[in-house]
XYZ file of C-alpha atoms in Angstrom:
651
model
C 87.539 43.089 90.113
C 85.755 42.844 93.495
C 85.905 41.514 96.812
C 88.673 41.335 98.449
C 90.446 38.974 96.018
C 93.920 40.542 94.610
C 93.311 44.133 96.691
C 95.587 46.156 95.244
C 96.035 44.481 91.505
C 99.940 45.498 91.791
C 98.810 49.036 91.620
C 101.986 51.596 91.539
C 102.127 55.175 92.289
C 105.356 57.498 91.609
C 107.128 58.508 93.806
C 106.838 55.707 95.940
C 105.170 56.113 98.978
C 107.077 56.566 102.219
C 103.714 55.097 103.604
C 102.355 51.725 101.804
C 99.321 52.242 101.747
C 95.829 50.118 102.571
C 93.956 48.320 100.130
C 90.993 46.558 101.058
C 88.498 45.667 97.834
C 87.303 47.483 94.945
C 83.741 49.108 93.874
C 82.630 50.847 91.061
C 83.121 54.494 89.950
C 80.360 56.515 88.267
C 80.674 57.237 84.394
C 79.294 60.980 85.607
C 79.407 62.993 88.683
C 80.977 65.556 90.440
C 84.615 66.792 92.012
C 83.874 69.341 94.965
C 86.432 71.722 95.528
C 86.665 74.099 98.516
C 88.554 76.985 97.329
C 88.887 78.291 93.530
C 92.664 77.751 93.560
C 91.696 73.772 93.914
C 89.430 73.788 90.430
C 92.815 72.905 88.368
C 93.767 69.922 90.119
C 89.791 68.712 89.825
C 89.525 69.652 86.656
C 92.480 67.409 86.041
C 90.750 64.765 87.449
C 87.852 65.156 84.861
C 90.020 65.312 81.941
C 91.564 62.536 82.764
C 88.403 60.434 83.286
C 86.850 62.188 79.984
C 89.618 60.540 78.002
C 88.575 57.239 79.733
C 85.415 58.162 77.974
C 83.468 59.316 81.060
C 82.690 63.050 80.235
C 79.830 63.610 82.405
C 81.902 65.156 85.089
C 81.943 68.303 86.458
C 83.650 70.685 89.070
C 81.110 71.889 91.651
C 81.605 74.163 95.632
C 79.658 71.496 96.995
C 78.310 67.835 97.521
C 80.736 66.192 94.763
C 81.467 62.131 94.473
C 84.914 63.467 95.002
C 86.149 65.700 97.405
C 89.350 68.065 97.463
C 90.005 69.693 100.539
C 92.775 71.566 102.654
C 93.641 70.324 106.499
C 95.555 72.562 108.842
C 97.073 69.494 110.768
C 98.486 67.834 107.992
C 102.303 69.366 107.548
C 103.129 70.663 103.908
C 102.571 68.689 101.308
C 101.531 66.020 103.038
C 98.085 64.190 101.856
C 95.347 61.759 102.391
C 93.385 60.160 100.378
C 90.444 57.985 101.281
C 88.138 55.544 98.618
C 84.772 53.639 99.399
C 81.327 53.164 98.941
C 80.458 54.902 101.815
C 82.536 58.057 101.825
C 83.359 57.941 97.829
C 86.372 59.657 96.962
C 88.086 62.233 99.810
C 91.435 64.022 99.067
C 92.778 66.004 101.740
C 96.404 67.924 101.527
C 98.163 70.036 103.568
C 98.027 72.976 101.999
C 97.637 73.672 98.306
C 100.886 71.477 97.723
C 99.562 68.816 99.804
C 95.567 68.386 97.976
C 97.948 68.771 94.609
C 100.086 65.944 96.081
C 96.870 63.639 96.864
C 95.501 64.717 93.391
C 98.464 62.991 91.435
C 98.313 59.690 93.197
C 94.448 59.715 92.653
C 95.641 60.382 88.912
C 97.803 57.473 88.549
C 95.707 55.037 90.633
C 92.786 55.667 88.164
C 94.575 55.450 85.126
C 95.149 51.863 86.068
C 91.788 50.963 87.784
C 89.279 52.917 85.856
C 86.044 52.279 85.596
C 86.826 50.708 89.070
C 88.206 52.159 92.340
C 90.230 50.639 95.006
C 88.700 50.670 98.556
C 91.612 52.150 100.130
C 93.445 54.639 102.401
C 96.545 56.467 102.375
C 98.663 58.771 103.994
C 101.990 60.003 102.789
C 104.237 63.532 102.949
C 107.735 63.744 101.592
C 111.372 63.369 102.776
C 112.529 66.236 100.876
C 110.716 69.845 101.501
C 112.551 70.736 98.219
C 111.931 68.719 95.475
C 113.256 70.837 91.846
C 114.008 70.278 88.304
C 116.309 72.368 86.249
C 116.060 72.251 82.564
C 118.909 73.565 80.425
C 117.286 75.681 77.856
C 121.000 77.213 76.596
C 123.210 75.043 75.124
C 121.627 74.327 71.596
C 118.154 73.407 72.698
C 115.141 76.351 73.479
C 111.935 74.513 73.717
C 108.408 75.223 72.729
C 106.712 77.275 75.300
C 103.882 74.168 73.714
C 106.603 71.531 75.378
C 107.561 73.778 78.450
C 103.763 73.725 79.689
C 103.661 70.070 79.004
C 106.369 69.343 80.953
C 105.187 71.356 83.608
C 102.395 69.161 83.853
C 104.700 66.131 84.362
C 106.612 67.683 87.022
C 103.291 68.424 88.754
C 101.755 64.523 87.902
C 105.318 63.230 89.900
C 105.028 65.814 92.877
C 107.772 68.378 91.845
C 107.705 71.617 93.562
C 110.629 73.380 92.060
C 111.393 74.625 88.365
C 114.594 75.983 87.149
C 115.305 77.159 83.763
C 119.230 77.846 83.456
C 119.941 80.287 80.978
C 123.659 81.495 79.303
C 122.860 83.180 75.996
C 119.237 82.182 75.219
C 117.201 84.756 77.156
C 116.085 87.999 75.306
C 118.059 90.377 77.234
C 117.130 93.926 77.033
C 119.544 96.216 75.113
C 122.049 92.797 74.345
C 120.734 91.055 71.027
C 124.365 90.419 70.255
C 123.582 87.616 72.562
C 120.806 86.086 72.069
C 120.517 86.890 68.169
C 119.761 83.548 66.012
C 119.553 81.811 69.118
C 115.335 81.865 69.554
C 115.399 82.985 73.076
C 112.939 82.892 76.089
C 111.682 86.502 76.371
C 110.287 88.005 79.639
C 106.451 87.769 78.797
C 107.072 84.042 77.942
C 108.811 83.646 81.614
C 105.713 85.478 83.142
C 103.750 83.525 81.643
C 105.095 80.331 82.399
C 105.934 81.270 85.817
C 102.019 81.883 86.211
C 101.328 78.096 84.819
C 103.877 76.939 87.321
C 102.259 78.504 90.535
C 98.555 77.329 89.060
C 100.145 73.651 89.988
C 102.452 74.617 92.772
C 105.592 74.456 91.242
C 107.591 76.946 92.009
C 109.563 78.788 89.004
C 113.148 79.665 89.974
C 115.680 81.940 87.328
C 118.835 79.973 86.932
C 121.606 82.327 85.526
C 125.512 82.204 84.921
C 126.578 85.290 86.342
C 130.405 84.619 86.251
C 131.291 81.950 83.900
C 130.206 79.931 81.473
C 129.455 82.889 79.138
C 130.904 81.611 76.147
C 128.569 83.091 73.539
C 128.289 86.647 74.916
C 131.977 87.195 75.198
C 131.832 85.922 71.456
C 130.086 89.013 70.465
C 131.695 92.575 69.364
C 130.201 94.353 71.942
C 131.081 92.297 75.562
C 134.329 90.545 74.363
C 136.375 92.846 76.022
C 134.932 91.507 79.328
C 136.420 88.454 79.550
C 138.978 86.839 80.830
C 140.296 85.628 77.319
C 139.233 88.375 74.611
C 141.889 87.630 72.484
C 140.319 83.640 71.813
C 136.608 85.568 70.677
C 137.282 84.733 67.226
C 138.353 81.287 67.553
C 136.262 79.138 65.159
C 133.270 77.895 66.970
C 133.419 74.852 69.317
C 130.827 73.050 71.534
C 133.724 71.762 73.265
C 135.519 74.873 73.802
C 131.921 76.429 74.972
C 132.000 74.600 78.359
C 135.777 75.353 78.876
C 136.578 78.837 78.062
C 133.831 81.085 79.524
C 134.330 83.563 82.344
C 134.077 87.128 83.037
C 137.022 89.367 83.761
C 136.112 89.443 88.140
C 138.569 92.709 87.908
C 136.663 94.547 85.388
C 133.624 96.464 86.868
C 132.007 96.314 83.682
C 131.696 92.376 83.851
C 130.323 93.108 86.520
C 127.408 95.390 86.036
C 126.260 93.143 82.391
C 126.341 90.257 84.594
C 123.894 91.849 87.460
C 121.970 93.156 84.414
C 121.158 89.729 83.015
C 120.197 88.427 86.323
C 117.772 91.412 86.484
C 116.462 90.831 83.149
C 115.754 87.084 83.933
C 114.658 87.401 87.225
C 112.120 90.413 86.668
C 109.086 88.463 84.786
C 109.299 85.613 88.129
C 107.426 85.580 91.202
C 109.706 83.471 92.974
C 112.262 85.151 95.459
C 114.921 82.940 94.595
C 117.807 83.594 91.996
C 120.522 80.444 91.324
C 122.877 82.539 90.064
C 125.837 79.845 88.739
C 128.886 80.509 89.784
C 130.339 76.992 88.889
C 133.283 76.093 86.502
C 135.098 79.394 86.550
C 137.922 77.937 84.833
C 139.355 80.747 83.969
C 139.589 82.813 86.593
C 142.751 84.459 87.159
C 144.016 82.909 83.931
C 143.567 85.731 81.798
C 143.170 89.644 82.228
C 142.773 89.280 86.107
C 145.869 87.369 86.316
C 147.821 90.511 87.956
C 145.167 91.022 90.460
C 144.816 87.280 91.147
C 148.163 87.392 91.857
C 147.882 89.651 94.456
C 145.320 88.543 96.481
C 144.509 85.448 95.330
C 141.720 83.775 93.149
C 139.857 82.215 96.329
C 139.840 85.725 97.229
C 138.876 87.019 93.752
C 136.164 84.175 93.654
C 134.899 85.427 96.721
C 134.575 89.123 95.967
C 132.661 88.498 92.898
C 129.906 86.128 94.065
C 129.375 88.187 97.487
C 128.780 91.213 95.569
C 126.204 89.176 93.316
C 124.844 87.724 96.287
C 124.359 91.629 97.335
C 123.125 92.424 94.757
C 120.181 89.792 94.630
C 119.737 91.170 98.198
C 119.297 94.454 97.175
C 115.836 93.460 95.902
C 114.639 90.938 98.937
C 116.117 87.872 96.769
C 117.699 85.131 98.347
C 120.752 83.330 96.537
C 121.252 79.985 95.724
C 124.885 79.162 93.995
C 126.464 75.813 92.669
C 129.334 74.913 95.647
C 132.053 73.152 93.144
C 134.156 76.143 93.051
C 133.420 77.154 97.077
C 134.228 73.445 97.455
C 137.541 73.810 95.568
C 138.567 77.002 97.860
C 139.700 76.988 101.289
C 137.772 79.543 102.797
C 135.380 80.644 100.498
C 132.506 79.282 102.372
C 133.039 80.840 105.196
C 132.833 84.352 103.535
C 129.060 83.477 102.292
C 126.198 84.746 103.744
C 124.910 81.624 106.032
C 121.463 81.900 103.694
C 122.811 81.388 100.794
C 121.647 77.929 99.380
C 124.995 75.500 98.069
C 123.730 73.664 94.988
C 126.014 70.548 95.294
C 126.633 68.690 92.151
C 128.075 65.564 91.604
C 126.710 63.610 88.958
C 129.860 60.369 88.830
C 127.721 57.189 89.898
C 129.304 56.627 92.795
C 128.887 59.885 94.992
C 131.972 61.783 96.513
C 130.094 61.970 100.762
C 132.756 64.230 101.882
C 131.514 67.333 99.715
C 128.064 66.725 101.025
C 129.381 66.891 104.556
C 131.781 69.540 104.581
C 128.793 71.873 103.362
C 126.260 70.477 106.129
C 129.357 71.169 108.587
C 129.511 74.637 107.425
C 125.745 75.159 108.519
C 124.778 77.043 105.136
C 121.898 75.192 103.410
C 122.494 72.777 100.734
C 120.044 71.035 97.716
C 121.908 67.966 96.695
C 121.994 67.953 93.019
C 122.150 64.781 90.742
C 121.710 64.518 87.199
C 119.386 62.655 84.569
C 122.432 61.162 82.677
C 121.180 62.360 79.256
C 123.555 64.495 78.040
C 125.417 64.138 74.990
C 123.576 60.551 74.786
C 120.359 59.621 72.203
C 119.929 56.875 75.155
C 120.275 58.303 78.625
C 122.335 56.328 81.094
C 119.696 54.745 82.914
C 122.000 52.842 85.182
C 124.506 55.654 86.189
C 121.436 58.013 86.984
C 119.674 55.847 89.213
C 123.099 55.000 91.017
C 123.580 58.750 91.115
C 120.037 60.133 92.297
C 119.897 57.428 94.344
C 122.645 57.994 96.267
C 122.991 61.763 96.305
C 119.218 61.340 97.958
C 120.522 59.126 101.014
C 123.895 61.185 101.523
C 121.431 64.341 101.413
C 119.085 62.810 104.188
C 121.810 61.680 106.099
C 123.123 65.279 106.363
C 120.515 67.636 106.857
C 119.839 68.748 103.406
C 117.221 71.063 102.344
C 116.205 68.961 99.117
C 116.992 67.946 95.950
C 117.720 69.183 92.555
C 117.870 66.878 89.703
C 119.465 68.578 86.708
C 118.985 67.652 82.816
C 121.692 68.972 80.661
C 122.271 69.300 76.983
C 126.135 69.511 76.041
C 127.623 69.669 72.700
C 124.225 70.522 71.254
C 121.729 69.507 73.473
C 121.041 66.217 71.355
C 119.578 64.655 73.424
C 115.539 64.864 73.318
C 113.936 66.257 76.542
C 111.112 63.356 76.406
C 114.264 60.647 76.921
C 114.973 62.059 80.184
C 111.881 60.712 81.632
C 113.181 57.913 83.723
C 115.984 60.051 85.454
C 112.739 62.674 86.245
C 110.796 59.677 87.808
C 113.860 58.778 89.443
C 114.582 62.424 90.902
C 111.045 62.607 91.969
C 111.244 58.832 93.637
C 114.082 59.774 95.630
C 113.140 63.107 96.679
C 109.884 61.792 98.005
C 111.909 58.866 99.270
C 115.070 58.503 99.629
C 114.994 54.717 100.221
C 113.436 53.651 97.079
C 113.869 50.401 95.604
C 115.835 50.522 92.231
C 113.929 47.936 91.150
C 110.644 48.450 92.188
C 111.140 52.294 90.807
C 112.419 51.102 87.510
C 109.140 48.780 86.630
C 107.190 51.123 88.123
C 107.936 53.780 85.579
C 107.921 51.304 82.982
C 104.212 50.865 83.460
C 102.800 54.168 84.618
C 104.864 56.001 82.282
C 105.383 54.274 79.211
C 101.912 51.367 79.737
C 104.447 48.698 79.770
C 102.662 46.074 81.395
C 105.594 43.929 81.825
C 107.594 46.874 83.574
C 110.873 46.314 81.107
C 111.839 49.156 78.868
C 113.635 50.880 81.597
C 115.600 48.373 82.841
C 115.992 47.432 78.792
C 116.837 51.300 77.979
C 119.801 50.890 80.688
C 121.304 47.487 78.876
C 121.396 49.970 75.713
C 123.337 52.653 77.419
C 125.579 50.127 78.926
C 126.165 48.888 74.943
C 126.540 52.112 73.675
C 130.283 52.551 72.849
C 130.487 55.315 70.374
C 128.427 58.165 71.959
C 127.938 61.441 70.369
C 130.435 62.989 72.878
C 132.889 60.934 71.085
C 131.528 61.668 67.602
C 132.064 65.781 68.570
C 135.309 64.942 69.950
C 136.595 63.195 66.705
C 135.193 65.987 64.326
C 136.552 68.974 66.983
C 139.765 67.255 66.887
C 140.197 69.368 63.672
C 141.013 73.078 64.087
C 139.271 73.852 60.683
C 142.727 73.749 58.921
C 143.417 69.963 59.407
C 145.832 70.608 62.237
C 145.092 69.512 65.556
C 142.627 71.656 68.158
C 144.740 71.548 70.844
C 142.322 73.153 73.131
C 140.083 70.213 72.468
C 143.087 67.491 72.320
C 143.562 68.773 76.131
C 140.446 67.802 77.197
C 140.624 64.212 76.715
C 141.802 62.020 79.561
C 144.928 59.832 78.326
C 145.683 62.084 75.358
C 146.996 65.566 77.088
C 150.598 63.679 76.639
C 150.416 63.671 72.863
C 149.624 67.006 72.981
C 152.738 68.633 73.945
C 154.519 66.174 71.286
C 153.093 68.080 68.567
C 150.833 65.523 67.239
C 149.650 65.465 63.823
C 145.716 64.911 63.509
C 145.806 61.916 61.972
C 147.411 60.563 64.938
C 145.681 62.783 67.474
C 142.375 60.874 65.763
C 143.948 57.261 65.958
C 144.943 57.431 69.522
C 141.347 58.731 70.916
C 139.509 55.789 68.003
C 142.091 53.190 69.620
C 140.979 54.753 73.339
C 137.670 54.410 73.068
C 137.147 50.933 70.949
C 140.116 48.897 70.318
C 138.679 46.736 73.709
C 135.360 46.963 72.743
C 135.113 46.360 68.071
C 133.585 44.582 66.671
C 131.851 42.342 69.336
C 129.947 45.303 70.793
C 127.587 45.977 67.458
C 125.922 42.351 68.336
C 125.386 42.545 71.754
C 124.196 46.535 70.851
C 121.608 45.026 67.802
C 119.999 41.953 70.427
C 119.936 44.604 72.938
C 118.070 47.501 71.153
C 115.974 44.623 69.752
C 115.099 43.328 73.487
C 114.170 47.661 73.936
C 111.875 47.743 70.678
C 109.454 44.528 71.754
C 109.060 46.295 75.408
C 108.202 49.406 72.887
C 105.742 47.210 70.903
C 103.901 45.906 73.481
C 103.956 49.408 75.236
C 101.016 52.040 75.192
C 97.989 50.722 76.852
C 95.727 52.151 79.047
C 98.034 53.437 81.838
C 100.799 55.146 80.123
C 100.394 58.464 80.435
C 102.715 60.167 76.771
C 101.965 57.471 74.589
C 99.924 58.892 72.046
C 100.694 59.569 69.040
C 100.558 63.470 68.900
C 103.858 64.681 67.630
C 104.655 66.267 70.888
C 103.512 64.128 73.653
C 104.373 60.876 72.112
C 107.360 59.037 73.477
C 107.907 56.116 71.113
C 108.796 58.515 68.610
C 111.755 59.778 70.080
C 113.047 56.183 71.486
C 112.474 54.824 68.196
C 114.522 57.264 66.882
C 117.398 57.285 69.213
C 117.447 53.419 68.986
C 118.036 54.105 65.316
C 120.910 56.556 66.059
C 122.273 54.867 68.783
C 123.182 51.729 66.051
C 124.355 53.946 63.009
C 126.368 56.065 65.926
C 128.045 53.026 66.783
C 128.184 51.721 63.037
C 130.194 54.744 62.413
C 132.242 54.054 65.667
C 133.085 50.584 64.029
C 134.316 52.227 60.843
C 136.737 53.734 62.513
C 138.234 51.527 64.477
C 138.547 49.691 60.939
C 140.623 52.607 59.344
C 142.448 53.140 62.487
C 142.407 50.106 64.792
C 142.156 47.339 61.575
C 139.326 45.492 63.792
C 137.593 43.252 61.027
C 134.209 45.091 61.169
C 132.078 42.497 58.993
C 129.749 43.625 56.193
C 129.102 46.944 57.430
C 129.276 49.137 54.220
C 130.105 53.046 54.585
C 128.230 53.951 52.122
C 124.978 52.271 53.327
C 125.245 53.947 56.695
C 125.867 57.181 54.726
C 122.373 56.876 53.130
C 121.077 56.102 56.383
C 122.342 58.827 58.422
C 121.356 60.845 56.172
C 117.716 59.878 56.338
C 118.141 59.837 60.123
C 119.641 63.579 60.404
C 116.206 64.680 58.498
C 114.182 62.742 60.751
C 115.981 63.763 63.728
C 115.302 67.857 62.930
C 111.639 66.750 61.698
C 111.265 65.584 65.775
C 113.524 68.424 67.291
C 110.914 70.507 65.892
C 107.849 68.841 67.581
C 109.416 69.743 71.388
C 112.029 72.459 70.539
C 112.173 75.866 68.733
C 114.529 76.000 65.895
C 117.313 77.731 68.184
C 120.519 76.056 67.363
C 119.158 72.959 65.435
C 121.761 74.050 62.235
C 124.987 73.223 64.349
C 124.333 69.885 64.649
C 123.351 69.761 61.138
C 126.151 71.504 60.219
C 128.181 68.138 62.154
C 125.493 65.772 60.913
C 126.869 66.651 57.219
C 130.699 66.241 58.331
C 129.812 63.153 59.628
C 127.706 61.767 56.188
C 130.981 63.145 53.973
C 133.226 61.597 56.433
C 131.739 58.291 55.629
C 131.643 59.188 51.983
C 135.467 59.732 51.806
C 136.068 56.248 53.958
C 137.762 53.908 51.260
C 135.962 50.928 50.365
């Protein structure tokens, strides 16, 4: 490369820049050299620099106050985050940021640009700053899944390499809560010196570490437990046989019983204590309960909007009480005339909506209200092996424009893990590159964003497995959401879970008929796949064959988790929800043979017996390269019902 011939090689950077920037030749780094930094807080984002260019094989650099081939440095006049970066002969290499956040900012883009130029350099210039001020990430660390504090500094890193600024771990039942083990017992919790220490990792890079903690529902586990049972809503359904269905429906404190009250403000204490951060999201979504159960009288009498109310203001007091500020999630507020208007106008409305096509009036009835809002989108991983590529880009996309559009603070781009958290955290890489995109830019080009991370993140030169990852989803018509909801169908006695039967769209009318399980099981089978068996399993196979070439031909110089250390290595886990995703669906075909009689072909239950069964070992063997142990046995403990289910299936 040189001269002015092909100036900018199809370079990409992530997030797109609001900016393009200038490109105007190339010339030739040094194999060794220095990185001048102007303050000691700088030295981490040089020294990332020189790793980086020491595992191109050019160790010879070092971090030095002074006189460096590359130069980090703060500007006063450039607004926050903002950065500049300027590369040539004659000035070398000069990255300047506004503020810490900023250089940090200027620092990733010099990252990625090298990893696909190195041993050359760009003559260039570029300046760029964000849409978003706010630009966060919660993890769900609760719902089956605790990872590695190994994995949770690694993926630090990645929010920092894609310009994040916010981190949110939500916790239900996984933190180590003083005086509660009831709670968190068996479940490997996050305890408070691992949260101060990760919260120090996360300021070292700019990030910001922010407590996320249901305070009113979605307490499923603890009111589970002998000792806070009595505090919920529905006490007398403690005993009922274990569900990860039932966990995200039945789950709220009693709001009439001080005693709720005081253990929830005691595990937002307990989580928020070991953090720097002023901040506190402290839930409030999905009370489905309220006034359902022992607060029904006082409901009653003054209303659940009003009972709502009472309950997160005194929270939001209580968070006060300590110079916190509050952020909340808004569905419920939304739901309830009124409610906003009781909040403090401080408090920060977390406004989910993770459908594809985004609801606009919920993001403008909070901007009318005047209190501050983070629009908040999702990865599309849940319950999935493949994420659904498609329906996150449509949704981060779009929440980022409506958010723009109305004033919004930010952005936060959540990454849930219900029924188990099966889903591995590595395969929610694209919908993080797409959060981060959007944030930064909330007029980003699907397609330009969707090669883009193909190549910097994966070293797919021919920018596919994305876009291929999405044709998989869009194949994928036996998920593990429906797998849970088959087996949960079952009460444990062979009767029908009725609680379970009522959460399935098109089947609550069967329910009150008294249905027998058999045909509870039938009707959801001949829902989900009588349109769709047995032409789906071909166009799944050519597909997820399409997705393993792109994976073949993946992994050079440029990707940036391609190696193949257990941890940091992302063909392992696609290869292995690939796998899944076809037995998953194999399974799906079964049934729609015992139930459906679709002519399935020559797929044997016995074979994909043996297989699952190898897969389920492989599948823990990988949990355990990213994730603690935590709650890896109850999806084992479904693995095996679905390996004897297939043994039982006639021939």
């Amino acid at each position: 490369m040189n001269g002015r011939e092909d100036d900018d090689a199809g370079l990409v950077v992530l997030p797109t820049p609001c900016t393009a920037p200038s490109y105007d030749g190339w010339f030739a780094m040094p194999l060794q050299g220095a990185i001048a930094v102007a303050s000691p807080s700088a030295s981490i984002y040089a020294r990332q620099i020189a790793d980086d260019l020491g595992a191109y094989g050019a160790t010879g650099w070092k971090v030095v106050a002074s006189g460096g081939f590359a130069t980090l440095s703060i500007e006063c006049g450039l607004t926050a985050g903002a950065y500049r970066i300027v590369c040539s002969p004659e000035t070398e290499v000069r990255i300047t940021g506004g503020g810490s956040e900023g250089l940090r900012n200027g620092v990733q883009t010099f990252r990625q640009i090298l990893s696909q130029t190195w041993p050359m350099l760009p003559r260039m210039r570029m300046e760029d700053e964000p849409r978003f001020r706010v630009r966060g990430y919660m993890l769900d660390v609760t719902r089956g899944r605790v990872p590695t504090m190994a994995w949770l500094r690694h993926w630090v890193d990645k929010l920092c390499y894609y310009k994040y600024n916010q981190f949110q771990l939500y916790f239900e039942h996984t933190f180590a809560y003083d005086g509660m083990s009831q709670v968190w017992d068996g479940a490997d919790p996050i305890t408070p010196d691992q949260l101060k220490e990760l919260d120090a990792y996360c300021a070292a890079r700019d990030i910001e570490l922010v407590p996320a903690v249901a305070s009113f529902g979605h307490q499923y586990m603890a009111l589970r437990t002998t000792k806070l049972r009595t505090l919920g809503e529905l006490p007398e359904d403690a005993d009922r046989p274990f569900s990860f269905i039932e966990r995200q429906q039945h789950h709220t404190f009693n709001a009439g019983d001080p005693r709720a009250f005081a253990t929830a403000c005691a595990m937002v204490d307990d989580v928020c204590a070991p953090v720097n951060s002023v901040q506190c999201n402290i839930g409030g979504d999905e009370t489905f309960d309220l006034g359902r159960g022992r607060s029904r009288a006082l409901a009653r009498r003054i209303g659940r909007d009003e009972l709502y109310a009472r309950w997160m203001n005194a929270m939001v007091a209580h968070v006060r009480r300590r110079d916190g500020r509050v952020q909340m999630w808004a569905d419920i507020a939304l739901s309830m005339p009124g409610v906003m208007a009781r909040l403090p106008q401080d408090v920060v409305m977390l406004n989910w909506d993770y459908a594809p096509h985004v609801n606009e009036a919920n993001v403008k009835a909070i901007a009318d209200t005047g209190l501050p809002q983070l629009v908040c989108p999702a990865v599309h991983a849940w319950n999935e092996l493949i994420p659904r590529v498609n329906d996150a880009w449509s949704n981060i996309s779009e929440m980022a424009r409506l958010g723009a559009i109305h004033g919004a603070r930010g952005m936060l781009v959540t990454d849930w893990g219900d029924f188990g958290h099966i889903n591995d955290p590595r395969m929610a890489l694209p919908g993080m590159i797409f959060g981060s995109t959007c944030a930064w830019s909330p007029t980003s080009d699907r397609q330009e964003t969707f090669e883009a991370a193909s190549r910097l993140e994966y070293g797919d030169a021919h920018g596919a497995i994305v876009e291929r990852m999405g044709k998989v989803a869009e194949q994928d018509a036996w998920r593990w959401e429906d797998m849970v909801r088959y087996l949960e169908l079952d009460d444990g006695s062979g009767n029908v879970n009725h609680e379970v039967l009522n959460t399935i769209e098109g089947l609550r009318d069967i329910s009150g008929a008294g249905a027998a399980l058999g045909e509870a099981r039938c009707a959801y089978v001949r829902m989900r796949l009588a349109n769709r068996m047995p032409g789906v399993i071909g166009e799944l196979k050519r597909s997820l064959d399409d997705l393993g070439c792109a994976l073949a031909h993946a992994g050079s110089r440029g990707g940036t988790d391609t190696s193949f250390d257990d941890m940091v290595n992302v063909r392992l886990p696609l290869a292995l929800a690939m796998e899944g995703t076809l037995l998953l669906n194999e399974i799906g075909a079964l049934l729609a043979s015992q139930y459906v009689h679709v002519d399935v072909g020559d797929i044997d239950a016995r074979k994909v017996a043996d297989a699952w069964s190898e897969w389920s070992q492989t599948y823990a063997r990988v949990w355990m390269t990213v994730s603690r142990r935590s709650e890896l046995w109850r999806l084992q403990r479904l693995f095996g019902q679905v390996e004897r289910l297939l043994r039982t299936m006639p021939q």
